[in-house]
mmCIF file with all atom_site columns, C-alpha atoms in Angstrom:
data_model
loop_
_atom_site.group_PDB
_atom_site.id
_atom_site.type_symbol
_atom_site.label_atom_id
_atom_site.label_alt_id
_atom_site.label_comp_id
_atom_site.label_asym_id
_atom_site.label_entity_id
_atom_site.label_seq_id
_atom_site.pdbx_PDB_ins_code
_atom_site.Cartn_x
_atom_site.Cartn_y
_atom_site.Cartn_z
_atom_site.occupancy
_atom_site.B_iso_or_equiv
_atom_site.pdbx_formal_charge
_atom_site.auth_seq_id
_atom_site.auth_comp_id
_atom_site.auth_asym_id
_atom_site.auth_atom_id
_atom_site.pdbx_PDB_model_num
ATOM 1   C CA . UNK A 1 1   ? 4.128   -19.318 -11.475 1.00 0.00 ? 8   UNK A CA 1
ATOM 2   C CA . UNK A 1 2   ? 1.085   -18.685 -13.424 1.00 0.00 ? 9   UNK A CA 1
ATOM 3   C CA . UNK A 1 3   ? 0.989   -17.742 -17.204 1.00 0.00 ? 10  UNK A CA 1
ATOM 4   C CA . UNK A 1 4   ? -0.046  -14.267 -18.544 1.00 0.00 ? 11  UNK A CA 1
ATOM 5   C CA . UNK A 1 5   ? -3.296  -15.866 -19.351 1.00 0.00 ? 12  UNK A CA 1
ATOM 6   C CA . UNK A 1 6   ? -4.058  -17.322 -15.848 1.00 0.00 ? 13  UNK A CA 1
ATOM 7   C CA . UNK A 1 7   ? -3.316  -13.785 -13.914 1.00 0.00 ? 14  UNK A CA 1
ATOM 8   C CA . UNK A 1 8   ? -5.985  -12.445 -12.109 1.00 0.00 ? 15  UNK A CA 1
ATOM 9   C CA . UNK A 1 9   ? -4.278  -8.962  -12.945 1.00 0.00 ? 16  UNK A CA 1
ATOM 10  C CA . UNK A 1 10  ? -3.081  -8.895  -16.771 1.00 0.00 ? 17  UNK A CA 1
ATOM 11  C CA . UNK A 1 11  ? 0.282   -7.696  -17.688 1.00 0.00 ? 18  UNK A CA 1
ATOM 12  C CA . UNK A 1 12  ? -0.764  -5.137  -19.027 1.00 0.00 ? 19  UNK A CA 1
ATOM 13  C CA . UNK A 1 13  ? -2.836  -3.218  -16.572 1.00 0.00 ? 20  UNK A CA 1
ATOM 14  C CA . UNK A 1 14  ? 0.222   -3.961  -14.239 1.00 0.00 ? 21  UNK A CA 1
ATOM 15  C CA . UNK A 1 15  ? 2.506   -2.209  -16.937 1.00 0.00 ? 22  UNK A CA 1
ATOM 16  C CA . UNK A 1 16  ? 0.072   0.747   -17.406 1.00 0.00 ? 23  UNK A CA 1
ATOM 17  C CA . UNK A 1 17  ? -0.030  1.390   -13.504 1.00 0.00 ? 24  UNK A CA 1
ATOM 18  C CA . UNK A 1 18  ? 3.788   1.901   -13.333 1.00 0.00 ? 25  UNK A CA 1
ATOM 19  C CA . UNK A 1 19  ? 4.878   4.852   -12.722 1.00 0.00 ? 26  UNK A CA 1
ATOM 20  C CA . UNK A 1 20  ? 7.980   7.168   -11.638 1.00 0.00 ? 27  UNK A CA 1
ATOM 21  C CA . UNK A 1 21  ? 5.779   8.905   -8.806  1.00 0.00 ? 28  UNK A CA 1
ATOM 22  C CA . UNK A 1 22  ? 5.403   5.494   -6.693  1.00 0.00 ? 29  UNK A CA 1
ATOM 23  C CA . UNK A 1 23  ? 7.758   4.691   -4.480  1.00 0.00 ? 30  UNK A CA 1
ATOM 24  C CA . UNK A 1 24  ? 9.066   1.078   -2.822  1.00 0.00 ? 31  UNK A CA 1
ATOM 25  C CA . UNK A 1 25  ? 10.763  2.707   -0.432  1.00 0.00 ? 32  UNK A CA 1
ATOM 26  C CA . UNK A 1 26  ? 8.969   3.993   2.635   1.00 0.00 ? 33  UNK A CA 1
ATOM 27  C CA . UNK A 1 27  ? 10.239  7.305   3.681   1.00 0.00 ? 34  UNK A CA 1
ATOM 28  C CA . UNK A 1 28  ? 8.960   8.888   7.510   1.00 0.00 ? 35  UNK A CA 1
ATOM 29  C CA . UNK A 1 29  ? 9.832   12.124  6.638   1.00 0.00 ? 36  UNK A CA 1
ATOM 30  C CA . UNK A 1 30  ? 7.527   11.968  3.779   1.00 0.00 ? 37  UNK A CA 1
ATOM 31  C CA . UNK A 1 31  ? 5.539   15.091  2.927   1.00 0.00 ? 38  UNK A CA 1
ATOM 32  C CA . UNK A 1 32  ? 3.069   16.303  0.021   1.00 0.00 ? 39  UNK A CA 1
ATOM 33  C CA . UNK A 1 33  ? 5.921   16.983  -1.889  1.00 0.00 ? 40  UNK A CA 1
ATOM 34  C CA . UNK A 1 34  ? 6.933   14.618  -5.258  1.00 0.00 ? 41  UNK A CA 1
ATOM 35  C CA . UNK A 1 35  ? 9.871   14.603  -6.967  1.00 0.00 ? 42  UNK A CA 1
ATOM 36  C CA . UNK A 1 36  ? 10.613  15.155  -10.489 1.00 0.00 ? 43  UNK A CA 1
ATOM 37  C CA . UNK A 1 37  ? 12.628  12.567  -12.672 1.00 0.00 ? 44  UNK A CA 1
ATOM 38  C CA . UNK A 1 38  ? 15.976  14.364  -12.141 1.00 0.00 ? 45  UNK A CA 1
ATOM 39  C CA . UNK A 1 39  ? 15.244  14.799  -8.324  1.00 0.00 ? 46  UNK A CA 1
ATOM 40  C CA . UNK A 1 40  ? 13.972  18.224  -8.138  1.00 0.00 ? 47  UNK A CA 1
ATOM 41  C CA . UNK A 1 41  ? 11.215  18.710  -6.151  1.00 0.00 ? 48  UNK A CA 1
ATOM 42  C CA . UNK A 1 42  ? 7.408   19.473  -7.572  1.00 0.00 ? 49  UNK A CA 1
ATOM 43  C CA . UNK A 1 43  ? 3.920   20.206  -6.349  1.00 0.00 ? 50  UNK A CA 1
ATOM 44  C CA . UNK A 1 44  ? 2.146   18.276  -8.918  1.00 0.00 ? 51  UNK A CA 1
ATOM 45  C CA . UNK A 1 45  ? 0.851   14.727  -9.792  1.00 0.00 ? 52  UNK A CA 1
ATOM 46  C CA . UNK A 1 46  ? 0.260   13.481  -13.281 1.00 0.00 ? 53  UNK A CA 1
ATOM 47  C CA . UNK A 1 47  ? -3.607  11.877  -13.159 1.00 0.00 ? 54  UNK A CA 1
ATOM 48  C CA . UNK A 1 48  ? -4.930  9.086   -14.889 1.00 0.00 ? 55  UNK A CA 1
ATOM 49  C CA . UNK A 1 49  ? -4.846  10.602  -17.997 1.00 0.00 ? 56  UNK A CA 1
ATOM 50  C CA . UNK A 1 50  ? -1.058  12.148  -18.276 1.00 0.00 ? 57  UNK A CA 1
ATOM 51  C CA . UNK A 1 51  ? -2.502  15.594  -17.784 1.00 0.00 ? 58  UNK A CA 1
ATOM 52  C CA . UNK A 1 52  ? -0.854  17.187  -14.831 1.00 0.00 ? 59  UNK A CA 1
ATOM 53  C CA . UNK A 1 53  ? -3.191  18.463  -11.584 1.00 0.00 ? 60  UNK A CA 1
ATOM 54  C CA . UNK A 1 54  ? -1.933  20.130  -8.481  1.00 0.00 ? 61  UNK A CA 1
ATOM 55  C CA . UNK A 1 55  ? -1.560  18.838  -5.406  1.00 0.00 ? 62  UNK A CA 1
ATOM 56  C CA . UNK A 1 56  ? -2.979  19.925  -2.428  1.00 0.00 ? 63  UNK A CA 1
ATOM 57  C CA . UNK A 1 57  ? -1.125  20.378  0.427   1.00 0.00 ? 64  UNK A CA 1
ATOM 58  C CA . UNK A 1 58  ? -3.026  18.052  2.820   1.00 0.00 ? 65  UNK A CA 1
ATOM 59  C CA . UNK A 1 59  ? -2.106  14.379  2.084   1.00 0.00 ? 66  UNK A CA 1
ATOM 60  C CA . UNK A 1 60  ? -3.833  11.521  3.151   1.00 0.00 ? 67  UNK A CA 1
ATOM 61  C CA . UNK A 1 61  ? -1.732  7.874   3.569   1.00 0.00 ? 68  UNK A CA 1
ATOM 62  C CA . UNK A 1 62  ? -3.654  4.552   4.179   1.00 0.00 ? 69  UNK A CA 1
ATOM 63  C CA . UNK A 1 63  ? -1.951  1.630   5.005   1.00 0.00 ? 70  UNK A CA 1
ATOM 64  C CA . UNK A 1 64  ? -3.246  -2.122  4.962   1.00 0.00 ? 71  UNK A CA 1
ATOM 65  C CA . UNK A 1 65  ? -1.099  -4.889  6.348   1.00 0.00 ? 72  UNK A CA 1
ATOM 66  C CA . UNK A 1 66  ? -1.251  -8.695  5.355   1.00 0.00 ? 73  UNK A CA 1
ATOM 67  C CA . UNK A 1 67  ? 0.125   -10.222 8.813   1.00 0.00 ? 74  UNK A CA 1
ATOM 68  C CA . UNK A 1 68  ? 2.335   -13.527 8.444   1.00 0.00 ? 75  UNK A CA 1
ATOM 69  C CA . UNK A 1 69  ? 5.342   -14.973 10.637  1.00 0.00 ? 76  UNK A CA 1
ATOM 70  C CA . UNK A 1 70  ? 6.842   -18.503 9.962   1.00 0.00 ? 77  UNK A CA 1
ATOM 71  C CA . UNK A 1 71  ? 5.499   -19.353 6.107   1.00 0.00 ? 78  UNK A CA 1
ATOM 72  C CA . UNK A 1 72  ? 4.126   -15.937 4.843   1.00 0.00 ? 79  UNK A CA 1
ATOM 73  C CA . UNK A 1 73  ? 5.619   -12.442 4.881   1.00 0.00 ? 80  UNK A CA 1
ATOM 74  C CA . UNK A 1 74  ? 4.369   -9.474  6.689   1.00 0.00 ? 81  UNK A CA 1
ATOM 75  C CA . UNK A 1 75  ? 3.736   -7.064  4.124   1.00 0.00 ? 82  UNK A CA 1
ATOM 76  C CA . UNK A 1 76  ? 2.537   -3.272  4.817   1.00 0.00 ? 83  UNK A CA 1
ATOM 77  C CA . UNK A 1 77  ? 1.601   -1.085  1.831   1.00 0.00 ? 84  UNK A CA 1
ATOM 78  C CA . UNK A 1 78  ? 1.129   2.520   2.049   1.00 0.00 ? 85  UNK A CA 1
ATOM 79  C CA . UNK A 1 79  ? -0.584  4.243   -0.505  1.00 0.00 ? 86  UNK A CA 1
ATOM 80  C CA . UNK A 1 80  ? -1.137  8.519   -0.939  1.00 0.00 ? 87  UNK A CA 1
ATOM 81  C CA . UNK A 1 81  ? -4.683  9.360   -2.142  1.00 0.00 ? 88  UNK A CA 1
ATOM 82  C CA . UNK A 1 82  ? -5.199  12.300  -4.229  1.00 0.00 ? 89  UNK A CA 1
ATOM 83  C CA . UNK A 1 83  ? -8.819  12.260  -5.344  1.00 0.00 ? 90  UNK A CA 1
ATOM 84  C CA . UNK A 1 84  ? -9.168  8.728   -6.129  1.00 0.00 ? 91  UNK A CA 1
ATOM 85  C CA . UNK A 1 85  ? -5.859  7.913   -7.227  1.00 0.00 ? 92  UNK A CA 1
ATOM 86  C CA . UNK A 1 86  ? -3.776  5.897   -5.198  1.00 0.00 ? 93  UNK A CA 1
ATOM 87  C CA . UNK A 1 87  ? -0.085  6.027   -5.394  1.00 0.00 ? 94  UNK A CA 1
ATOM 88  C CA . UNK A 1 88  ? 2.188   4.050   -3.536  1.00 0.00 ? 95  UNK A CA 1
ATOM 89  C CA . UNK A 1 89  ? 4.525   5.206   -1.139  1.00 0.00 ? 96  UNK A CA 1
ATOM 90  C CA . UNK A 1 90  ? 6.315   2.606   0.234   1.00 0.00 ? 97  UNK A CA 1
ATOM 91  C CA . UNK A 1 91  ? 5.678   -1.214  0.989   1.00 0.00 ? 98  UNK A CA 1
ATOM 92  C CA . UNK A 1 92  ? 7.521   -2.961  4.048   1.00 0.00 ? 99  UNK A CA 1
ATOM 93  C CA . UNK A 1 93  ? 8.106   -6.726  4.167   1.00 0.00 ? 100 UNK A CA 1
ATOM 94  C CA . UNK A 1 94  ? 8.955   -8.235  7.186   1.00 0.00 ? 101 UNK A CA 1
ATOM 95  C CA . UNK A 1 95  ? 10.113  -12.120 6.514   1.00 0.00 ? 102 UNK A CA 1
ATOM 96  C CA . UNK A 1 96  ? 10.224  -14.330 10.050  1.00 0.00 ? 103 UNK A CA 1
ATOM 97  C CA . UNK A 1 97  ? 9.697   -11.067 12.097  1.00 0.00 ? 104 UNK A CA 1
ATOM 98  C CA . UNK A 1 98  ? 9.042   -12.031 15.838  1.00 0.00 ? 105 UNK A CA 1
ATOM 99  C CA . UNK A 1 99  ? 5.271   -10.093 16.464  1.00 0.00 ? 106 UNK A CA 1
ATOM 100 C CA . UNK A 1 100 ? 6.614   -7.475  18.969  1.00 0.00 ? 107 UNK A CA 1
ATOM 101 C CA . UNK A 1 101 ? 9.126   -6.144  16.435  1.00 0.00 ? 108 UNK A CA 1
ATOM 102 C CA . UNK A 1 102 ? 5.826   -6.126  13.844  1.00 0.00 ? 109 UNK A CA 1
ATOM 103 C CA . UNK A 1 103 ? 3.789   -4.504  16.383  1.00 0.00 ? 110 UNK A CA 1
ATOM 104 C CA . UNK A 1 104 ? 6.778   -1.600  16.298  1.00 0.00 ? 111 UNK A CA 1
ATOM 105 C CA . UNK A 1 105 ? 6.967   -1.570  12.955  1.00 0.00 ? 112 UNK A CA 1
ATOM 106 C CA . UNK A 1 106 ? 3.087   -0.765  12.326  1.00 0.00 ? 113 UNK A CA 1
ATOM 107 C CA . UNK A 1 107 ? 3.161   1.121   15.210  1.00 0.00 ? 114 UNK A CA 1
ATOM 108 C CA . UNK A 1 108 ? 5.647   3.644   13.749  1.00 0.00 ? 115 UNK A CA 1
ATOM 109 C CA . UNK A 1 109 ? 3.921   3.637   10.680  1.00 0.00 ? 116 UNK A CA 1
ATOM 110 C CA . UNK A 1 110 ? 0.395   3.970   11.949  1.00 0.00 ? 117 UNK A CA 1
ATOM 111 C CA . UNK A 1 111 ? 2.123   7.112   14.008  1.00 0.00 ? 118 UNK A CA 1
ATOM 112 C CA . UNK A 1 112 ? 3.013   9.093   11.200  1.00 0.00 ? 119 UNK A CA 1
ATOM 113 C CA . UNK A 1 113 ? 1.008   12.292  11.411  1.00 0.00 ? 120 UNK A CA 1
ATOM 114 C CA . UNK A 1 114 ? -0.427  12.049  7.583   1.00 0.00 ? 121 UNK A CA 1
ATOM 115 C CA . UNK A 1 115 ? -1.693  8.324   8.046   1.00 0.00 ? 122 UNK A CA 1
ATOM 116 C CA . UNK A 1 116 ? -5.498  8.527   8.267   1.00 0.00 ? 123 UNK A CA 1
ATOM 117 C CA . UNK A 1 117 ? -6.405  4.956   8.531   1.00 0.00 ? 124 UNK A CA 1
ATOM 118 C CA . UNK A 1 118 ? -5.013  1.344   8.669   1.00 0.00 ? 125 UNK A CA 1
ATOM 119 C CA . UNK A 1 119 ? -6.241  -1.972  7.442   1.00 0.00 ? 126 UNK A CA 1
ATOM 120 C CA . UNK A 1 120 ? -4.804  -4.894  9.315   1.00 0.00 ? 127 UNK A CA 1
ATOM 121 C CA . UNK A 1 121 ? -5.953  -8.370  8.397   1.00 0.00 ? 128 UNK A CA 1
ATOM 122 C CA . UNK A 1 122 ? -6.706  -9.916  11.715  1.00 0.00 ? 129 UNK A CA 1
ATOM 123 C CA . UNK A 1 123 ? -7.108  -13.199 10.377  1.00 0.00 ? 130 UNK A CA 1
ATOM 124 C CA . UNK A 1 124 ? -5.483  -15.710 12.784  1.00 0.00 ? 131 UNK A CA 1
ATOM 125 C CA . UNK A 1 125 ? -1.731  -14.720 13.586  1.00 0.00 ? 132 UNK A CA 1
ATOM 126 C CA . UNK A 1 126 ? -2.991  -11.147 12.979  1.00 0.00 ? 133 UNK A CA 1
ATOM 127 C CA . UNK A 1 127 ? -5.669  -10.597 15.412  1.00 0.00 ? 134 UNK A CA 1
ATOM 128 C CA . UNK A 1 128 ? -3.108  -10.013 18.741  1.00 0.00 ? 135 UNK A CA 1
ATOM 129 C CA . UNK A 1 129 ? -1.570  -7.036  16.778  1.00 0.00 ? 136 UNK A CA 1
ATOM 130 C CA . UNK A 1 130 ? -4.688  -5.653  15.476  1.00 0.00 ? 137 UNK A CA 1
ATOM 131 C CA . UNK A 1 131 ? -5.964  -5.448  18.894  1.00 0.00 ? 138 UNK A CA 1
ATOM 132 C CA . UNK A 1 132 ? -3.046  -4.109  20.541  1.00 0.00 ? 139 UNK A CA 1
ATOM 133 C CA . UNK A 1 133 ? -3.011  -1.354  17.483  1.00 0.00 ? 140 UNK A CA 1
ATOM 134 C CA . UNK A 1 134 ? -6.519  -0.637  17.971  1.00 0.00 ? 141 UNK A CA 1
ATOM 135 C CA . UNK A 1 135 ? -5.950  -0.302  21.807  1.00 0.00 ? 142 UNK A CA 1
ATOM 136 C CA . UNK A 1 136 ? -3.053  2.366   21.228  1.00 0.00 ? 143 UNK A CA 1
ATOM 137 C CA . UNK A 1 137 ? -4.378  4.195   17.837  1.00 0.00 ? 144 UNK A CA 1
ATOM 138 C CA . UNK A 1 138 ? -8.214  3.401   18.557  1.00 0.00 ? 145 UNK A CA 1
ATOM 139 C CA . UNK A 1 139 ? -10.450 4.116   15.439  1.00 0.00 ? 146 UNK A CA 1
ATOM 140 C CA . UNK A 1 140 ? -7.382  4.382   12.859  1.00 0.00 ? 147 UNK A CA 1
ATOM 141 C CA . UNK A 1 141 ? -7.100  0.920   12.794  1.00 0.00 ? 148 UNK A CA 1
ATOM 142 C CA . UNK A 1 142 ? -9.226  -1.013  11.122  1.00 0.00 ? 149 UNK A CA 1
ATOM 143 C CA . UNK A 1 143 ? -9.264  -5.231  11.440  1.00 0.00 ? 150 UNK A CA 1
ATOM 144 C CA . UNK A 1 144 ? -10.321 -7.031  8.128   1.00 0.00 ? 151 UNK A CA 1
ATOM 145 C CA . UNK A 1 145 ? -10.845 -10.631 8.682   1.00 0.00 ? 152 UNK A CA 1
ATOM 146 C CA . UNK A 1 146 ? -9.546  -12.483 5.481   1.00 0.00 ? 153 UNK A CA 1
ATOM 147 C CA . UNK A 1 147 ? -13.002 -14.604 4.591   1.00 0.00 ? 154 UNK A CA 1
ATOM 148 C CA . UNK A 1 148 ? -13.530 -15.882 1.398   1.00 0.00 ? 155 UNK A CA 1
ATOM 149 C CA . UNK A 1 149 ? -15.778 -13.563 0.549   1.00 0.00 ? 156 UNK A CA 1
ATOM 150 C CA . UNK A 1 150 ? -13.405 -10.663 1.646   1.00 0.00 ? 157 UNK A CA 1
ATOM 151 C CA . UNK A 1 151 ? -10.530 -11.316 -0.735  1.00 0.00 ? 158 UNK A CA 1
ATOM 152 C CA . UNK A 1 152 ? -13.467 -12.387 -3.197  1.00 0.00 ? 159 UNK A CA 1
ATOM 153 C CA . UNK A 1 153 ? -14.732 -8.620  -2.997  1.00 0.00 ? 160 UNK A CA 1
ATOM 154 C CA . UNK A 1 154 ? -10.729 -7.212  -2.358  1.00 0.00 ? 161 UNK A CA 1
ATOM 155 C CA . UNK A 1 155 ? -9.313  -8.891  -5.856  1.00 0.00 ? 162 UNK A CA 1
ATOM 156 C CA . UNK A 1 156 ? -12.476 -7.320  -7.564  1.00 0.00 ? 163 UNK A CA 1
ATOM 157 C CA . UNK A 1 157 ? -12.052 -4.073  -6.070  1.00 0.00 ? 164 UNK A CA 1
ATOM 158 C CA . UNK A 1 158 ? -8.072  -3.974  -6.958  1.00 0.00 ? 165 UNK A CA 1
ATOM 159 C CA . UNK A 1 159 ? -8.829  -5.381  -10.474 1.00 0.00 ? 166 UNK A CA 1
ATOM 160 C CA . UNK A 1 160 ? -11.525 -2.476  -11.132 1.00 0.00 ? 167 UNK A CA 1
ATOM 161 C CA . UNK A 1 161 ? -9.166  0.115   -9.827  1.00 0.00 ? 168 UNK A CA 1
ATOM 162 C CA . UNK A 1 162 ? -5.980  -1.136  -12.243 1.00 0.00 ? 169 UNK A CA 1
ATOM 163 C CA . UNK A 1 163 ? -8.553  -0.998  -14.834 1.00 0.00 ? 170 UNK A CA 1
ATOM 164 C CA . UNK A 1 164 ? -9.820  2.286   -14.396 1.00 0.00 ? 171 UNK A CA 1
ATOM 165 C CA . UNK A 1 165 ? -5.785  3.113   -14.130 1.00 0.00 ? 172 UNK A CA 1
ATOM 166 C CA . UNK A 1 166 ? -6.124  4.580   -10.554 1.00 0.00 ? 173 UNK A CA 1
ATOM 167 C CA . UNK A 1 167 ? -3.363  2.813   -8.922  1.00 0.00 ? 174 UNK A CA 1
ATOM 168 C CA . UNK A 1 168 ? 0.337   4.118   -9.233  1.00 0.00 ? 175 UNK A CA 1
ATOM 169 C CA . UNK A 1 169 ? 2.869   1.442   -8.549  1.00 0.00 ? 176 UNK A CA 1
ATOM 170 C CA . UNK A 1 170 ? 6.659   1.617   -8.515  1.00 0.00 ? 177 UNK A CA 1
ATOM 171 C CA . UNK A 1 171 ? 8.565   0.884   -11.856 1.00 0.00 ? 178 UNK A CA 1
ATOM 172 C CA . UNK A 1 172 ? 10.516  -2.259  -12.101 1.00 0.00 ? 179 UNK A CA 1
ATOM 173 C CA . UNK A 1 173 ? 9.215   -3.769  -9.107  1.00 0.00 ? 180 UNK A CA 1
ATOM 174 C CA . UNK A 1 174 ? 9.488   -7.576  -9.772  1.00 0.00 ? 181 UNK A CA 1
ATOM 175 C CA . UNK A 1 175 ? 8.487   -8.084  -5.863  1.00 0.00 ? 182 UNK A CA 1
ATOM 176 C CA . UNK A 1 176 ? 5.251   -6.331  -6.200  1.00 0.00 ? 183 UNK A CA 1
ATOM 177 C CA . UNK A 1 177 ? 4.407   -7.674  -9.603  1.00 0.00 ? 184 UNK A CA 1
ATOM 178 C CA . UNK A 1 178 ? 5.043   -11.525 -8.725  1.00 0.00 ? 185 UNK A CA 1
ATOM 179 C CA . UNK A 1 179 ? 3.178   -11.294 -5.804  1.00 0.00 ? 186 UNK A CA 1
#
């Protein structure tokens, strides 16, 4: 484990992007409604700074997939987008998942009518699946190859956005915050 000092993320830009509108728990029947903090539902989204916006009633999911199989978990995030806030909406790990059943998995994902676009790393173990997804979903799916200068110019990009607070994450998520 690395020290508070040695994260690429601080603490505290993780603990400032927590919030009750992010979800762990990927639901299908998903729609552009949120839900309040006693369960009712609401058409509204509180921005980056606590003021409250509406929401419109066209939302747009992207998904990007880290592929793994014997030493490294699958993992498929899917965020909402309103403006340039992105709030998560679920995140699926798949640990020692035999390819066909991940190719199902992203498949039924990819499927849902509200998903606009996929990232799939096709490093390695991932290139099969991103070109069987690409075959069946064609320009939705996107292959990233996993170079050093691609997670060099992903860890910036992620660090600028918790800084600029426009990523919602689920609260007490110890998963997503260790990894």
């Amino acid at each position: 484990f690395l020290s508070a000092a040695e994260m690429w993320i601080p603490l505290e830009l993780i603990a400032a992007a927590r919030s009750s509108q992010a979800n762990l728990e990927w639901d299908p029947e998903f729609h552009h409604r949120d839900h309040g903090e006693h369960g009712e539902k609401r058409d509204v989204l509180s921005d980056r700074n606590s003021s409250v916006a509406s929401v419109s009633s066209a939302v747009n999911l992207f998904v990007g997939a880290d592929i793994g199989r014997k030493h490294d978990r699958t993992q498929i995030w899917i965020d909402e987008r309103i403006a340039d806030v992105a709030i998560c909406r679920g995140l699926i790990t798949l640990d020692r998942t035999p390819f066909e059943q991940q190719f199902q998995v992203l498949s039924d994902v990819i499927a849902h009518p509200r998903v606009r676009r996929a990232s799939i790393d096709q490093t390695g173990i991932g290139m099969a699946l991103v070109e069987r997804l690409q075959e069946k979903f064609g320009m939705k799916v996107e292959g990233v190859t996993f170079t050093a200068d691609a997670k060099e110019r992903m860890s910036l990009l992620v660090r600028r956005r918790f800084e600029e607070r426009l990523d919602k994450i689920p609260e007490n998520s110890p998963l997503i915050e260790r990894d």
